[in-house]
């Protein structure tokens, strides 16, 4: 699914990726009967593999022209921090994650 990109679209893409990831997680969980932590570990490994592939596409003579330059140490630290921040149990509802129910 392609969309116009702008800074405001970040929330849409965040939710789109989360839903796709959750669907894949549930498919593997139910199809394999593996424990949830095993499937979550596999998910983390898949994300690491995606990072490596995207990083590789941005190096060398035929690198992607978008201008991004991978910095594995900083990039992986950022990914780890994002995982740690979003994986913590929330004490209050997160309005950014709630589905829109209508218009005011």
PDB file of C-alpha atoms in Angstrom, residues 38-99:
ATOM      1  CA  UNK A  38      10.225 -17.576  21.026  1.00  0.00           C
ATOM      2  CA  UNK A  39       8.102 -15.873  18.369  1.00  0.00           C
ATOM      3  CA  UNK A  40       9.032 -12.423  19.712  1.00  0.00           C
ATOM      4  CA  UNK A  41      12.725 -13.376  19.511  1.00  0.00           C
ATOM      5  CA  UNK A  42      12.201 -14.492  15.914  1.00  0.00           C
ATOM      6  CA  UNK A  43      10.466 -11.170  15.229  1.00  0.00           C
ATOM      7  CA  UNK A  44      13.428  -9.246  16.640  1.00  0.00           C
ATOM      8  CA  UNK A  45      15.788 -11.331  14.490  1.00  0.00           C
ATOM      9  CA  UNK A  46      13.660 -10.571  11.427  1.00  0.00           C
ATOM     10  CA  UNK A  47      13.840  -6.835  12.190  1.00  0.00           C
ATOM     11  CA  UNK A  48      17.608  -7.108  12.573  1.00  0.00           C
ATOM     12  CA  UNK A  49      17.778  -8.833   9.199  1.00  0.00           C
ATOM     13  CA  UNK A  50      15.666  -6.079   7.607  1.00  0.00           C
ATOM     14  CA  UNK A  51      17.983  -3.442   9.107  1.00  0.00           C
ATOM     15  CA  UNK A  52      21.037  -5.246   7.723  1.00  0.00           C
ATOM     16  CA  UNK A  53      19.492  -5.540   4.241  1.00  0.00           C
ATOM     17  CA  UNK A  54      18.420  -1.872   4.160  1.00  0.00           C
ATOM     18  CA  UNK A  55      21.809  -0.826   5.528  1.00  0.00           C
ATOM     19  CA  UNK A  56      23.585  -2.835   2.834  1.00  0.00           C
ATOM     20  CA  UNK A  57      21.437  -1.163   0.157  1.00  0.00           C
ATOM     21  CA  UNK A  58      22.756   2.214   1.330  1.00  0.00           C
ATOM     22  CA  UNK A  59      26.463   1.373   1.009  1.00  0.00           C
ATOM     23  CA  UNK A  60      28.884   1.037  -1.860  1.00  0.00           C
ATOM     24  CA  UNK A  61      28.971   2.197  -5.458  1.00  0.00           C
ATOM     25  CA  UNK A  62      25.296   1.490  -6.170  1.00  0.00           C
ATOM     26  CA  UNK A  63      23.902   2.824  -2.892  1.00  0.00           C
ATOM     27  CA  UNK A  64      20.379   4.165  -2.641  1.00  0.00           C
ATOM     28  CA  UNK A  65      20.447   7.886  -3.515  1.00  0.00           C
ATOM     29  CA  UNK A  66      18.143   8.963  -0.640  1.00  0.00           C
ATOM     30  CA  UNK A  67      21.075  10.278   1.401  1.00  0.00           C
ATOM     31  CA  UNK A  68      20.734   8.075   4.489  1.00  0.00           C
ATOM     32  CA  UNK A  69      24.074   6.782   5.722  1.00  0.00           C
ATOM     33  CA  UNK A  70      23.856   3.797   8.065  1.00  0.00           C
ATOM     34  CA  UNK A  71      25.585   4.043  11.416  1.00  0.00           C
ATOM     35  CA  UNK A  72      25.067   0.554  12.884  1.00  0.00           C
ATOM     36  CA  UNK A  73      26.157   1.430  16.418  1.00  0.00           C
ATOM     37  CA  UNK A  74      23.874   4.485  16.693  1.00  0.00           C
ATOM     38  CA  UNK A  75      21.056   2.949  14.630  1.00  0.00           C
ATOM     39  CA  UNK A  76      20.917  -0.233  16.710  1.00  0.00           C
ATOM     40  CA  UNK A  77      21.029   1.789  19.945  1.00  0.00           C
ATOM     41  CA  UNK A  78      18.068   3.816  18.650  1.00  0.00           C
ATOM     42  CA  UNK A  79      16.153   0.636  17.789  1.00  0.00           C
ATOM     43  CA  UNK A  80      16.910  -0.862  21.207  1.00  0.00           C
ATOM     44  CA  UNK A  81      15.734   2.306  22.959  1.00  0.00           C
ATOM     45  CA  UNK A  82      12.518   2.356  20.921  1.00  0.00           C
ATOM     46  CA  UNK A  83      11.856  -1.280  21.834  1.00  0.00           C
ATOM     47  CA  UNK A  84      12.518  -0.648  25.523  1.00  0.00           C
ATOM     48  CA  UNK A  85      10.341   2.464  25.591  1.00  0.00           C
ATOM     49  CA  UNK A  86       7.336   0.967  23.810  1.00  0.00           C
ATOM     50  CA  UNK A  87       7.480  -2.460  25.452  1.00  0.00           C
ATOM     51  CA  UNK A  88       7.010  -1.125  28.975  1.00  0.00           C
ATOM     52  CA  UNK A  89       3.583  -1.575  30.517  1.00  0.00           C
ATOM     53  CA  UNK A  90       1.594   1.642  30.370  1.00  0.00           C
ATOM     54  CA  UNK A  91      -0.249   2.707  33.490  1.00  0.00           C
ATOM     55  CA  UNK A  92      -2.578   5.036  31.600  1.00  0.00           C
ATOM     56  CA  UNK A  93      -4.285   4.646  28.216  1.00  0.00           C
ATOM     57  CA  UNK A  94      -2.154   5.800  25.288  1.00  0.00           C
ATOM     58  CA  UNK A  95      -4.304   8.123  23.187  1.00  0.00           C
ATOM     59  CA  UNK A  96      -1.926   7.774  20.238  1.00  0.00           C
ATOM     60  CA  UNK A  97      -2.663   4.039  20.016  1.00  0.00           C
ATOM     61  CA  UNK A  98      -6.439   4.254  20.472  1.00  0.00           C
ATOM     62  CA  UNK A  99      -8.558   3.846  17.341  1.00  0.00           C
TER      63      UNK A  99
END
